[in-house]
Amino acid sequence: MAQKKGHRSLSSDDPEELARVPLQAVLLADSFATKFRPITLERPKVLLPLVNAPMIDYTLAWLESVGVEEAFVFCCAHSQQVKDYLNKSQWMKQPGTFTVQPIESHDSISAGDALRVIYNLGVICGDFVLVSGDTISNMSLKEALQEHKERRKKDPLAVMTMVIKHSKPSSLTHQTRLGNDEILMAIDPDTKELLYYEDKTDQSQRFITLDKMLLASTPTLHLHNDKQDCYIDICSPEVLSLFTDNFDYQHLRRHFVKGLLVDDLMGYKIFTHEIHSSYAARIDNFRSYDTISKDIIQRWTYPMVPDVQYFGNCSQMKLDRLGIYKAPEVDQSRTAQIRAFSLIGNGTAIGDHSVISNSVIGQSCTIGRNVSIQGSYIWDNVIIEDDCKLSHALVCDGVHLRAGVVLEPGVILSFKVEVGQKIVIPAYSKVSLLPQPSKQDSDEELEYADANSGVVESPSITSIANTRNVDPVPDSPDAEHSDTSEVGISGVGYIWSTTEGGHEEEWRHSIAPIPAEKLMEFCLSAHTDLGVSNQDVNSLPASGELQLDSESTGFDDGEDYKDSADFEKEVEATFQRVLAGVNPENVILEINSLRLSYDMSHADCAGSLFYSIMKSALSAPFSSNRELLLNTGKELSRWKDLLKNCLKTIDEEIEVLLKFEEMCLETTKEFAPLFSAILNHLYEKDILSEDAILSWAEEKEGADESDKVFVKQSEPFLKWLREASEDEDD
Amino acid sequence: MMDFQVVVLAGGTAKKLAPLVSKEVPKALLPVANRPVLSYVLELLESSNLKDLIVVVEGEDAALRVGGWISGAYVDRLHVEVAAVPEDVGTAGALRAVAHHLTANDVLIVSGDLVSDVPPGAVAATHRRHGAVVTTLLCYAPVSGPSDTGSSAGKDKVKKSRYNIVGLDPTRQLLLHIAAGAEVEKDIRVQKNILRAVGQLEIRADLMDAHMYAFKRTVLQDVLDQKDTFHSIRQDVLPYLVRTQLRSEISANGLHKVEDNANGRVSSQNYVTWMSQHREIAPSAYQELLALSPRSPENALRTHKCCAYIASKSKYCARLNSIQAFSDINRDVVGEASHLSGYSFSSQNNIIHPSAELGSKTTVGPQCMLAEGSQMGDKCSVKRSIIGRHCRIGSNVKIVNSVVMNHVTIEDGCLVQGSVICSNVHLQERVVLKDCQIGAGYVVTSGSEYKSEPLARK
Amino acid sequence: MPDVQALVNDFVLKLKRRKIEGSHASAQHTAELLRSVISHQRMPYTNQAGALIDAVKAVGEQLIAANPVELAVGNIVRRVLHIIREEDLSSTATAIEGLGLSAGSDDDDEGQHEDRPALSAAALAAAARSTLRAPSLQTLLEDIPDSAAAPQPPSSGGDSEGKSKSADKNIRSRKLKHDVIEAINELIQDIDTCHEQISEQAVEHIHQNEVILTLGRSRTVKEFLCAAKEKNRSFRVFVAEGAPRYQGHVLAKELVSKGIQTTVITDSAVFAMISRVNMVIVGAHAIMANGGVIAPVGINMVALAAQRHAVPFVVVAGSHKLCPLYPHNPEVLLNDLKCPSDLLDFGEFSDCMDFGSHGGSPLLHVVNPAFDYVPPKLVSLFITDTGGHNPSYMYRLIADYYSADDLVVKRRSTS
């Protein structure tokens, strides 16, 4: 055999192939996420069956088919299980040029850590393919690799090529068919360089803001929200070292990609490769699990379809009309119906009058009489007794549903759960033998990485965690689930709780289709939202220019904004501390250090400090404008020195004025009527010099009417100033 | 071009162009290659058979002068009404003033200072084809002459501010985003709902709004009435319409559901391109949303279409809205864009009117123009400059990259470089001018030297 | 024998992953694989044929299961089984002859045998058939595989001749294996050369200035047409492009490069064009026992069009595509559904498949079948490497390629 193999490899390698380094791949066999809880507590995500074959098999099969020679499987959570599986699987003992090598690490909590580990191992010698173990694809990497290599020749800074694909998000829910949030990308149409990437867009914002510098380099760019990120990356070795250098990079997209795009110091570039007819997708949540399963049944992933049994191990399926896949030994009662787009695994028995549609059923399950299974995923060795109703549920191995159980849409039953007779499991609930965890293990999504990302589990889990710590007895009053009451007589399992907020969001990522009423809500909100958007747009200065930087930054989500906004918050916080009685001197220091760390200008400091002062003024209760004015006066005189400290030159003073104007326009309209009065105040307290005020007025000269509201308002004051100055002149 | 009314916004005596413009010479009559700039627009319109024009001029007497000139020049060629509006009403204001004259379904609005060879007919046709509420002409950056290559920072700014940032759909027919004026300098802010509707948005910075718009009349009038704060077409009306196109607030007869354009044969090879032509701006989702929504259809979501006509790179397109532009355009019209001038060039690629008299050893270089009745003394040299009618030019005079208008007297030994000299100016001996603008009738005393200064009579 | 096993696994994997596709390639590989299987098979003293057959069946079963769509694999397995039986039969026959027990065997036959001991298996088999009476032939055929009845034939020789038995057997043992391998080599030969064999007949079928219509791209058809061209026949070919793979475009290129007048038409234009056509020539994926044809999708439509206008519909196919099964047999997988993205760009249509918002059940379904089934009555003529045949004649061909009890390749549980 050995000599045979040698012979084969020889025959396969033509000289130039021998010259080049073998194509390598890094496969992350850990999602570093909690989206598949509770199932992933017991089995790693990559080993979960997708249409009766473990996800990782799809990924490995694809890697092998695109000519990858060495695949490094990075196992973290449940690494033993993954390794055992691989050792059993065909991949290890496979003849030919495809070798699979597991890498184990227990302390990695993110993709970033994983790549750092791999870097330290020093196994990667050239360009490599980076995928996670839940990627399904049948695309050919040839062109993508070609492009990548050629770019590298021209420009060594082109470190990564991202595979993208057309896929329009639903305009109601703004999430893709895979249940991911819509992604906004800006791409240079000529070079295909990725210029902007935002996968966590805040729905409340109605504007996307692109840095004008983007257009400095290229005259035109394409802005997409109809592209899907396939999470298949072709990386150069530098990527690994980049992760090692920036040890705070955790998330591949949120940190690494955005990081590279934002900082132009190193000037690393990321490019995209769009695929059209071929298929590529990643299972990120339950909805994508559902969607991709359906895609597979519809054969979009050909040849990775059940009846081709690409991965040898699974039993030979036969495809009937209407996409019904049946294993050879299915014991189906004559009166049982199997409807379109279903798959029945080997050795499964289906009782009389049962109806199965749009579902995948694993091996050696027993399904009783009058059971209706619709759009559900049932894994192996499941027992479903008579008269059960399952719709859009996911049922793991060894689950036992006693007679008359009803699973409402979106229910997840983890391994070996048993549900007692005639129990109705409410929609979107997750049942597991294990209680909700109190500590975060390595399969936990990093809270901070995801603080703002609206993933439902993380908050819920922490909240539960507390209650648990208080008192760890499972069926105690405050831990709101006890076996019997929840899953019925002789039932076994905890129903995991999701906080209200979580529950709100459940439907987004669940297997169940989005309920009609939800869609309805969206229609209405879409209407109103649009209405709002217009009103507010019209409430802007009537000029077409949306010239309100702070407001815009308040809205947009570009990195630069984040800084400035964070900066403002920071300053405000610091200021609060002053109110709390910290010595102003330190505050000045703090603010300066802040300024440096965010590298902001003095002007920004002044602006934000002023902002916080005014807010504090506003915070004090007031009934009439007069009172407000008084408060403001007090505050100003109180913080004069502090403020003065930032007003080094006239520019800062002008900045303050502009800031003030903005505030009156948007954030704190209360001040609007008092503008001139307060302006006067500022002058009196000689916080602002008259030149500053005058030059501000001049600046405004050019601006169009709408923008001069406040200049006009304070015209008398200005006039007086001018005269004063002229008097001085002569 | 049936049922298209044209409004030419000829401006008045724009401050920006002082001292070139004056009571006598309003902006519209500034000479470009010895023809009033307005004539370029009028003839362009005429070439597309748009002969029913309203010319709006700011200021009564400016209006009189323009009217006088037009009736003289185009008496039997065009049907032109000249309307006078007060100064500083802005383009929107100007239109309000003449709105009641407008009767046709569609209105073509052209800026009077446009020097271009883009057929307005094409813009009008695009407008009609899409049933758009507004169609705007976008041009690539104007062909810039060699003098631009040595570009000072200041000039760059001028150039920059002429640009717009526009968002187009993949077919480049729909105008989805436009940033005008100061906003261009800021970050680009695109409305998400519009992006969502199209899925893909092409943002370009190399196109400029050429101030030729086709409007649906009703829409234009509505907007002008409702939004009385609107001052400028370019900065207010157009952006407003573009912004609200997915939820138009304009009256029902102005709006159009958007239907997909272009049809092609799908084959495995070309379906991708075909599909890209089939993207709709009004997304299917909005329809389904209409279907679901309890509201009655009439107050349900309305959309209107804003379109763009992008002139090919080969076309010339520039606006005479700054002194820089004035000299650029004059240079181009006898240079790169000479086909616009309508003159026939000599073998030396210049135009010397037969009635002009040249002294001995006087040379007139290529890309120059010497109009009728002008006289030049000996040993003069003229390079890339335009000299108007009946100028008296002494000996040893050098004129480079300059525009000299009519009845100018230049005495011996003067050096004029990169300057504009208006009519009836008198340069006495040995005057040296670099990058100056001399207002009409000004007298430069002998021997004086000026560098980049505007000079005009008090 | 580890390395044979490795070979088998490797090939099975290739079949499963659709890495080997197309009847010609898979037939060839199968034959070669089986050859090495047999050559590594250790031979017992008794019932060697049985041993071989079991070995082959064991492997064959896996192969067929690996990709049931490739009927050619099954065909070759059965061919090989048949060969083994024939060889065994002939060798027994010779043995019997050698013992001079032959009843009414004519001298010519015997003489022939004396002259050339290593006579081709087929001839010997024929001889054996002619020599032995039907019943005994029957018993032989049935009993050899059956381990229970296995000792019977030798024993019949046994009592007649005791001492030379063992020696004789050794010779036979080596001989049988050797002959089988010989015969398989011939088979491989045939598969390799089938295109030439078929092409040779081209001139008899394509005449001057005819118009030929074909659909998609079949190598056999290409060679066939080119052969005719080389014989300086001038004719015109209509090529239907063969959606969704558009292999027709490729074929058109190849034909033109050979200097053949070619017209490319869409599949849907076939009916319009057929009236101008003198003959339709298409390739096949497989020919079933009833003379029905499994052919690339779209060909049934062509066949119907041809019948409607009484245009002869000719199917060219190597004999390895000849399948002893009937289309209604349960184990025949008639069709293979390919990837929908041959038809549509998934991305562009992805919003039609948003299961989230469309009640969870897919509304858009894209079917992309690979094959058509053309019933025998639509086929005018089959041209295989053994010549032209009527559909009705197929069963005869099949009868001398396959033996009746190999139709179901299942390894019986020996021991």
Short mmCIF file of C-alpha atoms in Angstrom, two decimals, chain B residues 226-409:
data_model
loop_
_atom_site.label_atom_id
_atom_site.label_comp_id
_atom_site.label_asym_id
_atom_site.label_seq_id
_atom_site.Cartn_x
_atom_site.Cartn_y
_atom_site.Cartn_z
CA GLN B 226 -44.40 73.56 0.08
CA LYS B 227 -40.78 74.18 0.95
CA ASP B 228 -40.56 77.93 0.87
CA THR B 229 -37.23 77.86 2.67
CA PHE B 230 -35.62 76.13 -0.26
CA HIS B 231 -33.14 78.49 -1.80
CA SER B 232 -31.19 76.59 -4.37
CA ILE B 233 -32.16 73.86 -6.81
CA ARG B 234 -28.83 72.17 -6.53
CA GLN B 235 -28.46 72.30 -2.77
CA ASP B 236 -32.06 72.07 -1.62
CA VAL B 237 -34.59 70.85 -4.15
CA LEU B 238 -32.58 68.10 -5.80
CA PRO B 239 -31.20 66.59 -2.59
CA TYR B 240 -34.65 66.76 -1.06
CA LEU B 241 -36.23 64.83 -3.94
CA VAL B 242 -33.42 62.31 -3.94
CA ARG B 243 -33.69 61.85 -0.20
CA THR B 244 -37.41 61.24 -0.18
CA GLN B 245 -37.65 59.05 -3.24
CA LEU B 246 -38.67 55.95 -1.32
CA ARG B 247 -41.39 57.81 0.51
CA SER B 248 -42.36 60.70 -1.62
CA GLU B 249 -44.44 63.43 -0.08
CA ILE B 250 -45.23 65.02 -3.40
CA SER B 251 -48.72 64.94 -4.79
CA ALA B 252 -49.96 61.74 -6.35
CA ASN B 253 -49.71 62.77 -9.98
CA GLY B 254 -46.01 63.32 -9.58
CA LEU B 255 -45.10 59.87 -8.49
CA HIS B 256 -44.32 56.65 -10.22
CA LYS B 257 -43.87 53.10 -9.12
CA VAL B 258 -40.53 52.11 -10.40
CA GLU B 259 -40.45 49.24 -12.86
CA ASP B 260 -37.36 47.41 -13.92
CA ASN B 261 -35.59 48.42 -17.04
CA ALA B 262 -33.80 46.55 -19.78
CA ASN B 263 -34.54 42.94 -20.63
CA GLY B 264 -32.04 40.35 -21.71
CA ARG B 265 -31.89 36.65 -22.38
CA VAL B 266 -30.85 34.51 -19.48
CA SER B 267 -28.27 31.94 -20.24
CA SER B 268 -25.95 30.27 -17.82
CA GLN B 269 -23.21 32.55 -19.09
CA ASN B 270 -24.80 35.95 -18.88
CA TYR B 271 -27.49 35.70 -16.27
CA VAL B 272 -25.34 37.51 -13.79
CA THR B 273 -25.12 40.64 -15.89
CA TRP B 274 -28.72 40.23 -16.87
CA MET B 275 -29.78 40.01 -13.27
CA SER B 276 -27.81 43.06 -12.34
CA GLN B 277 -29.92 44.95 -14.85
CA HIS B 278 -32.99 43.59 -13.18
CA ARG B 279 -32.49 44.95 -9.73
CA GLU B 280 -35.41 47.08 -8.76
CA ILE B 281 -35.17 50.18 -6.67
CA ALA B 282 -38.64 49.71 -5.22
CA PRO B 283 -37.88 46.46 -3.47
CA SER B 284 -40.30 43.59 -3.66
CA ALA B 285 -40.46 43.84 0.08
CA TYR B 286 -42.09 47.22 -0.11
CA GLN B 287 -44.80 45.79 -2.30
CA GLU B 288 -45.40 42.89 0.06
CA LEU B 289 -45.40 45.42 2.80
CA LEU B 290 -48.09 47.35 0.97
CA ALA B 291 -50.03 44.13 0.62
CA LEU B 292 -49.78 43.41 4.32
CA SER B 293 -50.31 46.90 5.57
CA PRO B 294 -53.79 47.74 6.80
CA ARG B 295 -53.57 51.30 5.51
CA SER B 296 -55.45 52.18 2.38
CA PRO B 297 -53.22 52.18 -0.69
CA GLU B 298 -53.33 55.91 -1.30
CA ASN B 299 -51.54 56.83 1.88
CA ALA B 300 -49.36 53.76 1.66
CA LEU B 301 -45.78 54.01 0.63
CA ARG B 302 -45.18 56.05 -2.50
CA THR B 303 -41.96 56.17 -4.38
CA HIS B 304 -40.69 58.44 -7.09
CA LYS B 305 -37.72 58.16 -9.32
CA CYS B 306 -34.73 60.40 -9.56
CA CYS B 307 -32.60 59.70 -12.56
CA ALA B 308 -29.22 60.73 -13.78
CA TYR B 309 -27.88 61.11 -17.27
CA ILE B 310 -24.13 60.62 -17.27
CA ALA B 311 -22.41 62.31 -20.15
CA SER B 312 -19.62 60.34 -21.73
CA LYS B 313 -16.08 61.29 -20.79
CA SER B 314 -15.47 62.67 -24.26
CA LYS B 315 -18.04 65.42 -23.78
CA TYR B 316 -16.99 68.85 -22.62
CA CYS B 317 -18.82 70.35 -19.73
CA ALA B 318 -17.89 73.33 -17.61
CA ARG B 319 -19.59 76.15 -15.79
CA LEU B 320 -18.46 79.69 -15.82
CA ASN B 321 -18.93 80.26 -12.10
CA SER B 322 -15.54 81.58 -11.05
CA ILE B 323 -12.76 83.67 -12.46
CA GLN B 324 -10.63 80.58 -12.66
CA ALA B 325 -13.38 78.90 -14.64
CA PHE B 326 -13.66 81.95 -16.87
CA SER B 327 -10.07 81.75 -17.99
CA ASP B 328 -10.13 77.95 -18.16
CA ILE B 329 -13.19 77.94 -20.37
CA ASN B 330 -11.89 80.67 -22.62
CA ARG B 331 -8.70 78.72 -22.99
CA ASP B 332 -10.49 75.43 -23.64
CA VAL B 333 -12.91 76.85 -26.16
CA VAL B 334 -10.07 77.95 -28.41
CA GLY B 335 -8.04 74.94 -27.32
CA GLU B 336 -9.14 71.39 -26.51
CA ALA B 337 -12.84 72.05 -26.90
CA SER B 338 -12.46 74.21 -30.00
CA HIS B 339 -15.44 72.54 -31.66
CA LEU B 340 -17.62 74.51 -29.25
CA SER B 341 -16.44 77.89 -30.42
CA GLY B 342 -18.03 77.49 -33.81
CA TYR B 343 -15.13 79.22 -35.48
CA SER B 344 -12.97 77.70 -38.15
CA PHE B 345 -9.34 77.58 -37.13
CA SER B 346 -6.42 78.49 -39.32
CA SER B 347 -3.58 76.15 -40.14
CA GLN B 348 -1.68 77.53 -37.15
CA ASN B 349 -4.69 76.42 -35.12
CA ASN B 350 -5.67 79.95 -34.26
CA ILE B 351 -8.25 82.49 -35.38
CA ILE B 352 -7.18 85.82 -36.71
CA HIS B 353 -9.96 87.88 -38.14
CA PRO B 354 -9.09 89.15 -41.62
CA SER B 355 -9.77 92.69 -40.51
CA ALA B 356 -7.20 92.42 -37.74
CA GLU B 357 -3.86 94.11 -38.38
CA LEU B 358 -0.57 92.68 -37.20
CA GLY B 359 2.63 94.68 -37.09
CA SER B 360 5.93 93.25 -38.26
CA LYS B 361 7.64 90.50 -36.27
CA THR B 362 4.40 90.10 -34.33
CA THR B 363 3.51 86.46 -33.65
CA VAL B 364 0.18 85.01 -32.68
CA GLY B 365 0.63 81.47 -31.41
CA PRO B 366 -1.72 78.52 -31.65
CA GLN B 367 -4.89 78.43 -29.58
CA CYS B 368 -5.21 82.15 -29.84
CA MET B 369 -7.95 84.39 -31.10
CA LEU B 370 -7.76 87.85 -32.52
CA ALA B 371 -11.14 89.33 -33.28
CA GLU B 372 -12.10 91.82 -35.95
CA GLY B 373 -10.71 95.31 -36.07
CA SER B 374 -8.00 94.76 -33.52
CA GLN B 375 -4.59 96.13 -34.30
CA MET B 376 -1.23 95.05 -32.97
CA GLY B 377 2.04 96.88 -33.26
CA ASP B 378 5.44 95.37 -33.98
CA LYS B 379 7.33 92.66 -32.15
CA CYS B 380 4.31 91.58 -30.13
CA SER B 381 3.68 88.02 -29.16
CA VAL B 382 0.37 86.47 -28.19
CA LYS B 383 0.26 83.01 -26.67
CA ARG B 384 -2.88 81.03 -25.74
CA SER B 385 -4.87 84.19 -25.34
CA ILE B 386 -8.03 85.77 -26.68
CA ILE B 387 -8.16 89.34 -27.85
CA GLY B 388 -11.53 90.94 -28.48
CA ARG B 389 -12.75 93.39 -31.02
CA HIS B 390 -11.19 96.72 -31.90
CA CYS B 391 -8.36 96.55 -29.42
CA ARG B 392 -5.41 98.82 -29.97
CA ILE B 393 -2.20 97.11 -28.96
CA GLY B 394 1.16 98.84 -29.23
CA SER B 395 4.57 97.32 -29.86
CA ASN B 396 6.64 94.92 -27.80
CA VAL B 397 3.54 93.74 -25.99
CA LYS B 398 3.46 90.20 -24.62
CA ILE B 399 0.09 88.60 -23.91
CA VAL B 400 0.11 85.11 -22.44
CA ASN B 401 -2.74 82.94 -21.14
CA SER B 402 -4.98 85.94 -20.94
CA VAL B 403 -8.34 87.18 -22.09
CA VAL B 404 -8.58 90.67 -23.48
CA MET B 405 -12.09 91.94 -24.15
CA ASN B 406 -13.23 94.58 -26.57
CA HIS B 407 -11.96 98.12 -27.19
CA VAL B 408 -8.98 97.64 -24.92
CA THR B 409 -5.97 99.85 -25.40
#
